[in-house]
Coordinates of N, CA, C and O in Angstrom, one line a residue:
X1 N -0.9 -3.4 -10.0 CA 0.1 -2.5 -10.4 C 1.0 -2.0 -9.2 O 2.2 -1.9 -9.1
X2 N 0.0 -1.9 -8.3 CA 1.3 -1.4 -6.7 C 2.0 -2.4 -6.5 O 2.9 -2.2 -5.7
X3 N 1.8 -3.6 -7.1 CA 2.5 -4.8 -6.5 C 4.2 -4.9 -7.4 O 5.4 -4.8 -7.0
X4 N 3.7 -4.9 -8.6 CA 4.5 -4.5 -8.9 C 5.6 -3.7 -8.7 O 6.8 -4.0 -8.6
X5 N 5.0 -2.5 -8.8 CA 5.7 -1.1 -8.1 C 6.6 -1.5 -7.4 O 7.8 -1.4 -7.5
X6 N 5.4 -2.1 -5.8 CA 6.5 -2.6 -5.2 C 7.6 -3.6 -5.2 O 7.9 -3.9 -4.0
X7 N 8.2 -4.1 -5.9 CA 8.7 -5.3 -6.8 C 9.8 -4.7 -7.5 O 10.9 -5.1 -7.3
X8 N 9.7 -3.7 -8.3 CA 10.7 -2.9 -8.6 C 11.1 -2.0 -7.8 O 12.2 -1.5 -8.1
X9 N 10.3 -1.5 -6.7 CA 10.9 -0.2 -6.1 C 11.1 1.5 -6.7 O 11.8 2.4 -6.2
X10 N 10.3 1.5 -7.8 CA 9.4 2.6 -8.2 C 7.9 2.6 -7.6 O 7.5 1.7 -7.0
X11 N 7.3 3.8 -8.1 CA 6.7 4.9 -7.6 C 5.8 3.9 -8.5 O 6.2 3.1 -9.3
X12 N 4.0 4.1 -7.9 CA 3.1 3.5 -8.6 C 3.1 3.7 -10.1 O 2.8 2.8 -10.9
X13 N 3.6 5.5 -10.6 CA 3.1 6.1 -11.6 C 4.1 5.4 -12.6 O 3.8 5.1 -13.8
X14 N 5.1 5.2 -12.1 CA 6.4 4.9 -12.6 C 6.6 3.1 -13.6 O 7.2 2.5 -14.6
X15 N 5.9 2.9 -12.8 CA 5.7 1.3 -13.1 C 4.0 1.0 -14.1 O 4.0 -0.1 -14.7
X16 N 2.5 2.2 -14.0 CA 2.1 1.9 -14.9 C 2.5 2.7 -16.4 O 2.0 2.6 -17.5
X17 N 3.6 3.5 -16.1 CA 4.2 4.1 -17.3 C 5.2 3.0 -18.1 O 5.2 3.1 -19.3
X18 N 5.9 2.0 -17.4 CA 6.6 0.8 -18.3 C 5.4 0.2 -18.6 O 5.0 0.5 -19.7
X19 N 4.5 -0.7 -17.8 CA 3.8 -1.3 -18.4 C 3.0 -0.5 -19.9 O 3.1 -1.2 -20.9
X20 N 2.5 0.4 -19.9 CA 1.7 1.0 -20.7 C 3.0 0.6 -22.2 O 2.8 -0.2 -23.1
X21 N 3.9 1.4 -22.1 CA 5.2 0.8 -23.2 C 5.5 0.0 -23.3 O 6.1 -0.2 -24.3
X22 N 5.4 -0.8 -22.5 CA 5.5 -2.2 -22.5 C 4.7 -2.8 -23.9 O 5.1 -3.2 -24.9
X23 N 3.2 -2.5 -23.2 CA 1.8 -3.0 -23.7 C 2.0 -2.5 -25.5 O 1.6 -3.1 -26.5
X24 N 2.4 -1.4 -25.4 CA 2.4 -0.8 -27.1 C 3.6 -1.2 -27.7 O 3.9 -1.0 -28.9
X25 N 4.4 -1.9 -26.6 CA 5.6 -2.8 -28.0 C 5.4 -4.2 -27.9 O 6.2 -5.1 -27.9
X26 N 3.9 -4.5 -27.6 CA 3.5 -5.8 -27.5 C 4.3 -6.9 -27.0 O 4.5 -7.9 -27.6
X27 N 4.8 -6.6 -25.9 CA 5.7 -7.4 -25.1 C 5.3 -8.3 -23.6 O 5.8 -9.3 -23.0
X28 N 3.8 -7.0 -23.3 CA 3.5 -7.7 -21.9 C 1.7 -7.4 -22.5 O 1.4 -6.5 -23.2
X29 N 1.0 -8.3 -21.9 CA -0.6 -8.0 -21.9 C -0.7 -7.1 -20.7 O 0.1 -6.5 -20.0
X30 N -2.0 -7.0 -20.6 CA -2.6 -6.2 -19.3 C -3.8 -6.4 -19.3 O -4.3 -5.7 -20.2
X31 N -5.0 -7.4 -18.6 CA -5.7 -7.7 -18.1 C -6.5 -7.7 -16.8 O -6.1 -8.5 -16.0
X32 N -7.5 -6.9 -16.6 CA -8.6 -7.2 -15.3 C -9.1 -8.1 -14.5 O -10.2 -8.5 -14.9
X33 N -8.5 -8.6 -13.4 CA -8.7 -9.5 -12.8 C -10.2 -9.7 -12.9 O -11.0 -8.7 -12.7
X34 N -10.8 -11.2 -13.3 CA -12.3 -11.5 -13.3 C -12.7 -11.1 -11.6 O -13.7 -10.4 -11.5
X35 N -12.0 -11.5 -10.4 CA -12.5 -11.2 -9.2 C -12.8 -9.9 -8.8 O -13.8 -9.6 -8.3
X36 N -11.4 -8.8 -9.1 CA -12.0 -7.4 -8.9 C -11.0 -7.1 -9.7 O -9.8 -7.5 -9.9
X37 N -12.4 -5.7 -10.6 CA -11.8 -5.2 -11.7 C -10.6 -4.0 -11.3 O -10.0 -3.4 -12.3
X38 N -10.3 -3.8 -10.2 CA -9.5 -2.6 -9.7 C -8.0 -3.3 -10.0 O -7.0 -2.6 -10.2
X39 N -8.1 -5.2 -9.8 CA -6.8 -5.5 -10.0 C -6.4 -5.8 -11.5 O -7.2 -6.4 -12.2
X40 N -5.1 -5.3 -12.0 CA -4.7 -5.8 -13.2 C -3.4 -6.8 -13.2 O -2.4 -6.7 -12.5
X41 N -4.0 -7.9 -14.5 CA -2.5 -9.0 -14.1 C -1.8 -8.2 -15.2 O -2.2 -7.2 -15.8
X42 N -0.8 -8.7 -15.3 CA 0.6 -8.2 -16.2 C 1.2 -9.4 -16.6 O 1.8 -10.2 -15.9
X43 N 1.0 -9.5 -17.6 CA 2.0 -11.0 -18.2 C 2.8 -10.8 -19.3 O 2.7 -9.8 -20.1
X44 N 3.7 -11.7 -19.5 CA 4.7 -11.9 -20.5 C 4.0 -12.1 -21.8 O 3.2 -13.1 -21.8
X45 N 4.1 -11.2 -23.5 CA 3.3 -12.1 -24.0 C 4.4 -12.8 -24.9 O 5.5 -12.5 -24.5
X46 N 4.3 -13.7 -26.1 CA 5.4 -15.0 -26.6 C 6.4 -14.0 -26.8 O 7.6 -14.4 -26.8
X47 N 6.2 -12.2 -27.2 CA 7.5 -11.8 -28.3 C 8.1 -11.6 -26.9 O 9.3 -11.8 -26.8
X48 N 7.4 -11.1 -25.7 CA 7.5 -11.1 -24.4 C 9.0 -11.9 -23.8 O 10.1 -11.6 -23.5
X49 N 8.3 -13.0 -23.7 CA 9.2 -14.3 -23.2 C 10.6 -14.5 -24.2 O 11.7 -14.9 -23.8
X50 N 10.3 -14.3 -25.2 CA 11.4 -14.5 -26.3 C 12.4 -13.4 -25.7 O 13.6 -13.5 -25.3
X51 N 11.8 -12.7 -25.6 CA 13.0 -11.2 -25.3 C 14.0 -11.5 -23.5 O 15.2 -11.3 -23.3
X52 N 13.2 -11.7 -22.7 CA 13.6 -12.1 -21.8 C 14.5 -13.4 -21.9 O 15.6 -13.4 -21.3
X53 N 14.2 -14.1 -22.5 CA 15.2 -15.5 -22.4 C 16.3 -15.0 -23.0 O 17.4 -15.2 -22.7
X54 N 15.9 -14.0 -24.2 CA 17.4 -13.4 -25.0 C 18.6 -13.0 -23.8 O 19.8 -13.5 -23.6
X55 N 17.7 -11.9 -23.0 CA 18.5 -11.2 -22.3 C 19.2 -11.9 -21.5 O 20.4 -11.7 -21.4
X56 N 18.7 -12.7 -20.8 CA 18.6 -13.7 -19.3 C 19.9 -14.5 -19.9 O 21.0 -14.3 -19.2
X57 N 20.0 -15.5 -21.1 CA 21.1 -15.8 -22.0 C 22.4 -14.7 -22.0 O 23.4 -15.3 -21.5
X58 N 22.6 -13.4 -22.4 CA 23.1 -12.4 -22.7 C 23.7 -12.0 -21.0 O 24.9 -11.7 -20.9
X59 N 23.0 -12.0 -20.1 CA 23.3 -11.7 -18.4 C 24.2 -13.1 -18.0 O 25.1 -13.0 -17.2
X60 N 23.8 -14.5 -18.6 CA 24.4 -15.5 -18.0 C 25.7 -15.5 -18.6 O 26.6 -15.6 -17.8
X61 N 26.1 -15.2 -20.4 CA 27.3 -15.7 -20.6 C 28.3 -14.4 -20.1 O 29.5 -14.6 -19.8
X62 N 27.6 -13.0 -19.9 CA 28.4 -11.8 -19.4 C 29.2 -12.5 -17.8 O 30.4 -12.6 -17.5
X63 N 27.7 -13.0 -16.8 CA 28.7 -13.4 -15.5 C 29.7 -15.1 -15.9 O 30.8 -15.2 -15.4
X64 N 29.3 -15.8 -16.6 CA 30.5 -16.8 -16.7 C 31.6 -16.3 -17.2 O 32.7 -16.7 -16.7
X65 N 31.7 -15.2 -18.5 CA 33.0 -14.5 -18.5 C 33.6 -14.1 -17.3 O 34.6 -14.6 -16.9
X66 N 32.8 -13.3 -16.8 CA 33.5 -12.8 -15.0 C 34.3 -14.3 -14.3 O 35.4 -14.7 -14.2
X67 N 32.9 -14.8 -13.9 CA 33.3 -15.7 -13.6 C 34.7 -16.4 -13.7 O 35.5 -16.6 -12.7
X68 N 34.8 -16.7 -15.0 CA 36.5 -17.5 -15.4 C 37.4 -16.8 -15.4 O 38.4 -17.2 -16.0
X69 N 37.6 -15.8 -15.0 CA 38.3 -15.0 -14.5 C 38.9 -14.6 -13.1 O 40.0 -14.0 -12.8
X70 N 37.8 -15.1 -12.1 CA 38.0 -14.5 -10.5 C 38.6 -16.0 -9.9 O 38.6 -17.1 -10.4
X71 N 39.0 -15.8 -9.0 CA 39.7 -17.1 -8.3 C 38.2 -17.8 -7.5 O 37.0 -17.4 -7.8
X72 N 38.5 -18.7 -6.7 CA 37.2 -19.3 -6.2 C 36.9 -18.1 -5.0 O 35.7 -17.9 -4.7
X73 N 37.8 -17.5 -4.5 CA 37.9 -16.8 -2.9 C 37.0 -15.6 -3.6 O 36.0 -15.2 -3.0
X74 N 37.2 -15.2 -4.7 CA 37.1 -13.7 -5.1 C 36.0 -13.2 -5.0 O 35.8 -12.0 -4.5
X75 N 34.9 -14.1 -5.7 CA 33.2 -13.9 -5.8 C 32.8 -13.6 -4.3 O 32.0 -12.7 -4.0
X76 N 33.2 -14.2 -3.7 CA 32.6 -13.8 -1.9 C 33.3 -13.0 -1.7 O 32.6 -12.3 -0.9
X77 N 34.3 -12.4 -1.8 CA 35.4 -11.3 -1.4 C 34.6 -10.0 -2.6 O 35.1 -8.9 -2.5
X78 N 33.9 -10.2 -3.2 CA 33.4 -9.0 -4.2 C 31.9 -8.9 -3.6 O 31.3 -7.9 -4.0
X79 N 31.4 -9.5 -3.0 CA 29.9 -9.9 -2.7 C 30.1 -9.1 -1.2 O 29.5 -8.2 -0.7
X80 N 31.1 -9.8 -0.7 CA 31.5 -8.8 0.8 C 31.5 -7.4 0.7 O 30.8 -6.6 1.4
X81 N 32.4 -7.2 -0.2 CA 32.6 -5.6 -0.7 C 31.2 -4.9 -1.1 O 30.8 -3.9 -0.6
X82 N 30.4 -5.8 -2.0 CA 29.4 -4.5 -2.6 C 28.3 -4.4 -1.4 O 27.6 -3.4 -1.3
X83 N 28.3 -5.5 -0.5 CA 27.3 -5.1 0.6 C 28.0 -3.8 1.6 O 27.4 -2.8 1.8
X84 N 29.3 -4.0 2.3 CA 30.2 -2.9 2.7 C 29.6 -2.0 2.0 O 28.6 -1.3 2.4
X85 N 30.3 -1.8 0.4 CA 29.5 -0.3 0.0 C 28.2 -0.1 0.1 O 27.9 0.8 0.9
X86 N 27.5 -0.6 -0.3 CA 25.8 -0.5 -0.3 C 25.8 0.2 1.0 O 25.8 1.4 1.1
X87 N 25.8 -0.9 2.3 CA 26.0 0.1 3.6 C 26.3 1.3 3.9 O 25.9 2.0 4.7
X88 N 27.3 1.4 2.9 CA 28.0 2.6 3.8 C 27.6 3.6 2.9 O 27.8 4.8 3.4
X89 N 26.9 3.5 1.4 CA 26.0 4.5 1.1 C 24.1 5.1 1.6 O 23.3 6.0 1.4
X90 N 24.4 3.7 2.3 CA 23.1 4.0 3.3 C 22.9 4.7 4.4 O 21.8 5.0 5.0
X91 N 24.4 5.0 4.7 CA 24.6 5.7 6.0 C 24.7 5.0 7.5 O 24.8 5.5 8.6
X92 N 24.8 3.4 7.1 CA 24.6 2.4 8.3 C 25.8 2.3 9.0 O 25.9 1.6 10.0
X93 N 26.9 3.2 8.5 CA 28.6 2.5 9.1 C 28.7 3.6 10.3 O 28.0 4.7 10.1
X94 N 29.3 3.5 11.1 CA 29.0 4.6 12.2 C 30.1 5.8 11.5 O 31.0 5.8 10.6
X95 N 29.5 6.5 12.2 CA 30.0 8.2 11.9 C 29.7 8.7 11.1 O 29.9 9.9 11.0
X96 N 28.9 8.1 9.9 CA 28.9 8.5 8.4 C 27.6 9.2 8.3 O 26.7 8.9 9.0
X97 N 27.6 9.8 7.8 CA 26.5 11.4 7.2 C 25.0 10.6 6.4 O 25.2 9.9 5.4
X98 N 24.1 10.8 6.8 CA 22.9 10.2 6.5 C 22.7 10.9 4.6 O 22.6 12.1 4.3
X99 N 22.7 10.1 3.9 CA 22.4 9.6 2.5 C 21.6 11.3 2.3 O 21.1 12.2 3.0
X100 N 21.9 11.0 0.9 CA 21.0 12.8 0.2 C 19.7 12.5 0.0 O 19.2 11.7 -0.9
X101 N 19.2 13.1 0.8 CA 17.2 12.5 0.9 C 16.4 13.0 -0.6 O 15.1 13.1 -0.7
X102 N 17.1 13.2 -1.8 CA 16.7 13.1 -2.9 C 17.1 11.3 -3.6 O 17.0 11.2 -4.8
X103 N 17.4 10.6 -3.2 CA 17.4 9.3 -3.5 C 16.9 8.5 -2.3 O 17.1 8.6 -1.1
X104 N 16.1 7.8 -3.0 CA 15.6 6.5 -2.1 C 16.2 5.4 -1.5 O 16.8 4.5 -2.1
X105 N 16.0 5.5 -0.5 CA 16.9 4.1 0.2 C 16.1 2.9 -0.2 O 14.9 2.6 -0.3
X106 N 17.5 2.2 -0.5 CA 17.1 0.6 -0.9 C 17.8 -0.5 -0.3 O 18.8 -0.8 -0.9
X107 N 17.3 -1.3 1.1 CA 17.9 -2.0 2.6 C 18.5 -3.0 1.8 O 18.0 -3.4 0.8
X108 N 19.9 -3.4 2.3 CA 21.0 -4.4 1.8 C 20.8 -5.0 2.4 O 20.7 -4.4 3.5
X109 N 20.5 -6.3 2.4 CA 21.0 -7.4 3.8 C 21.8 -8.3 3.4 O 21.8 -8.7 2.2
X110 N 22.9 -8.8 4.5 CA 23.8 -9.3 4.7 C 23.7 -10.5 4.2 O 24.6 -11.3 4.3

Protein backbone atom coordinates (compact mmCIF):
# COMPACT_ATOMS: atom_id res chain seq x y z
CA UNK A 1 0.00 0.00 0.00
CA UNK A 2 2.91 2.66 0.64
CA UNK A 3 4.01 1.78 -2.74
CA UNK A 4 1.30 2.70 -4.01
CA UNK A 5 0.82 5.78 -2.07
CA UNK A 6 3.86 6.45 -3.25
CA UNK A 7 2.75 6.17 -6.91
CA UNK A 8 0.01 8.53 -6.51
CA UNK A 9 1.53 10.97 -4.19
CA UNK A 10 -1.05 10.64 -1.40
CA UNK A 11 -0.72 9.98 2.12
CA UNK A 12 -0.64 6.14 3.09
CA UNK A 13 -4.19 6.63 4.68
CA UNK A 14 -5.39 8.16 1.61
CA UNK A 15 -4.58 5.46 -0.86
CA UNK A 16 -5.89 2.44 1.59
CA UNK A 17 -9.11 4.55 1.61
CA UNK A 18 -9.51 4.31 -2.53
CA UNK A 19 -8.52 0.90 -2.45
CA UNK A 20 -10.94 -0.17 0.21
CA UNK A 21 -13.86 1.60 -2.34
CA UNK A 22 -12.35 0.39 -4.75
CA UNK A 23 -12.57 -3.24 -3.38
CA UNK A 24 -16.58 -2.69 -2.44
CA UNK A 25 -17.34 -1.55 -6.11
CA UNK A 26 -15.60 -4.72 -7.05
CA UNK A 27 -13.21 -3.09 -9.35
CA UNK A 28 -9.75 -3.95 -7.81
CA UNK A 29 -8.99 -7.29 -5.54
CA UNK A 30 -6.67 -7.03 -2.49
CA UNK A 31 -4.64 -9.85 -1.64
CA UNK A 32 -1.65 -10.90 0.98
CA UNK A 33 1.46 -11.47 -0.44
CA UNK A 34 2.14 -15.52 0.14
CA UNK A 35 5.92 -14.16 1.11
CA UNK A 36 5.03 -11.62 3.77
CA UNK A 37 1.66 -11.16 5.03
CA UNK A 38 2.30 -7.30 5.87
CA UNK A 39 2.51 -6.91 1.93
CA UNK A 40 -0.81 -6.46 -0.03
CA UNK A 41 -1.04 -6.81 -3.99
CA UNK A 42 -3.79 -4.67 -5.62
CA UNK A 43 -5.07 -5.73 -8.91
CA UNK A 44 -7.35 -4.90 -11.56
CA UNK A 45 -10.35 -7.22 -11.38
CA UNK A 46 -12.22 -7.97 -15.25
CA UNK A 47 -15.15 -5.11 -14.35
CA UNK A 48 -11.75 -3.50 -13.23
CA UNK A 49 -9.97 -3.55 -16.61
CA UNK A 50 -13.17 -3.03 -18.52
CA UNK A 51 -13.46 0.40 -16.81
CA UNK A 52 -10.06 1.42 -17.36
CA UNK A 53 -9.78 0.64 -21.05
CA UNK A 54 -13.28 2.72 -21.19
CA UNK A 55 -11.60 5.65 -19.69
CA UNK A 56 -8.06 5.25 -21.34
CA UNK A 57 -10.39 5.15 -24.88
CA UNK A 58 -12.36 8.39 -23.54
CA UNK A 59 -8.66 10.30 -22.47
CA UNK A 60 -7.31 9.20 -26.03
CA UNK A 61 -10.12 10.49 -28.38
CA UNK A 62 -10.43 13.86 -25.84
CA UNK A 63 -6.30 14.48 -26.71
CA UNK A 64 -6.72 13.56 -30.63
CA UNK A 65 -9.51 16.21 -30.53
CA UNK A 66 -6.84 18.64 -29.10
CA UNK A 67 -4.61 17.36 -31.05
CA UNK A 68 -6.28 18.28 -34.66
CA UNK A 69 -6.49 21.30 -33.68
CA UNK A 70 -2.90 22.65 -32.53
CA UNK A 71 -0.31 23.26 -35.24
CA UNK A 72 2.76 20.78 -35.12
CA UNK A 73 5.00 23.73 -33.18
CA UNK A 74 2.11 24.05 -30.58
CA UNK A 75 2.21 20.70 -28.45
CA UNK A 76 5.87 21.61 -27.47
CA UNK A 77 5.18 25.25 -27.14
CA UNK A 78 2.14 24.08 -24.53
CA UNK A 79 4.39 21.35 -22.92
CA UNK A 80 7.09 24.31 -22.46
CA UNK A 81 4.48 26.51 -20.91
CA UNK A 82 3.00 24.01 -18.41
CA UNK A 83 6.52 23.10 -17.10
CA UNK A 84 7.33 27.12 -16.85
CA UNK A 85 4.06 27.22 -14.81
CA UNK A 86 4.51 24.12 -12.70
CA UNK A 87 7.97 25.89 -11.80
CA UNK A 88 7.03 28.85 -11.01
CA UNK A 89 4.25 27.42 -8.74
CA UNK A 90 6.94 25.60 -7.05
CA UNK A 91 8.73 28.63 -6.30
CA UNK A 92 11.92 27.51 -8.52
CA UNK A 93 11.91 30.92 -10.76
CA UNK A 94 14.17 33.34 -8.92
CA UNK A 95 12.61 36.04 -6.83
CA UNK A 96 9.39 34.24 -6.42
CA UNK A 97 7.77 33.57 -2.81
CA UNK A 98 8.09 29.91 -1.61
CA UNK A 99 4.67 27.88 -2.38
CA UNK A 100 1.75 27.88 0.60
CA UNK A 101 3.10 25.00 2.85
CA UNK A 102 -0.48 23.68 3.06
CA UNK A 103 -0.07 21.99 -0.42
CA UNK A 104 2.44 19.50 -1.29
CA UNK A 105 5.08 19.86 -3.64
CA UNK A 106 5.07 17.77 -6.65
CA UNK A 107 8.99 18.13 -8.64
CA UNK A 108 8.49 18.93 -12.51
CA UNK A 109 11.26 17.92 -14.54
CA UNK A 110 12.19 19.35 -17.63
Amino acid sequence: MSALAGHLGVPLSTATSLVKRLVQKELVDRTPSAEDQRIMHVDLTAEGEKLALQAKAVMESMFARVRAELTPEEPQQFLSLAVKVGKALQGKESGKAAPDPKFRKIAIDD
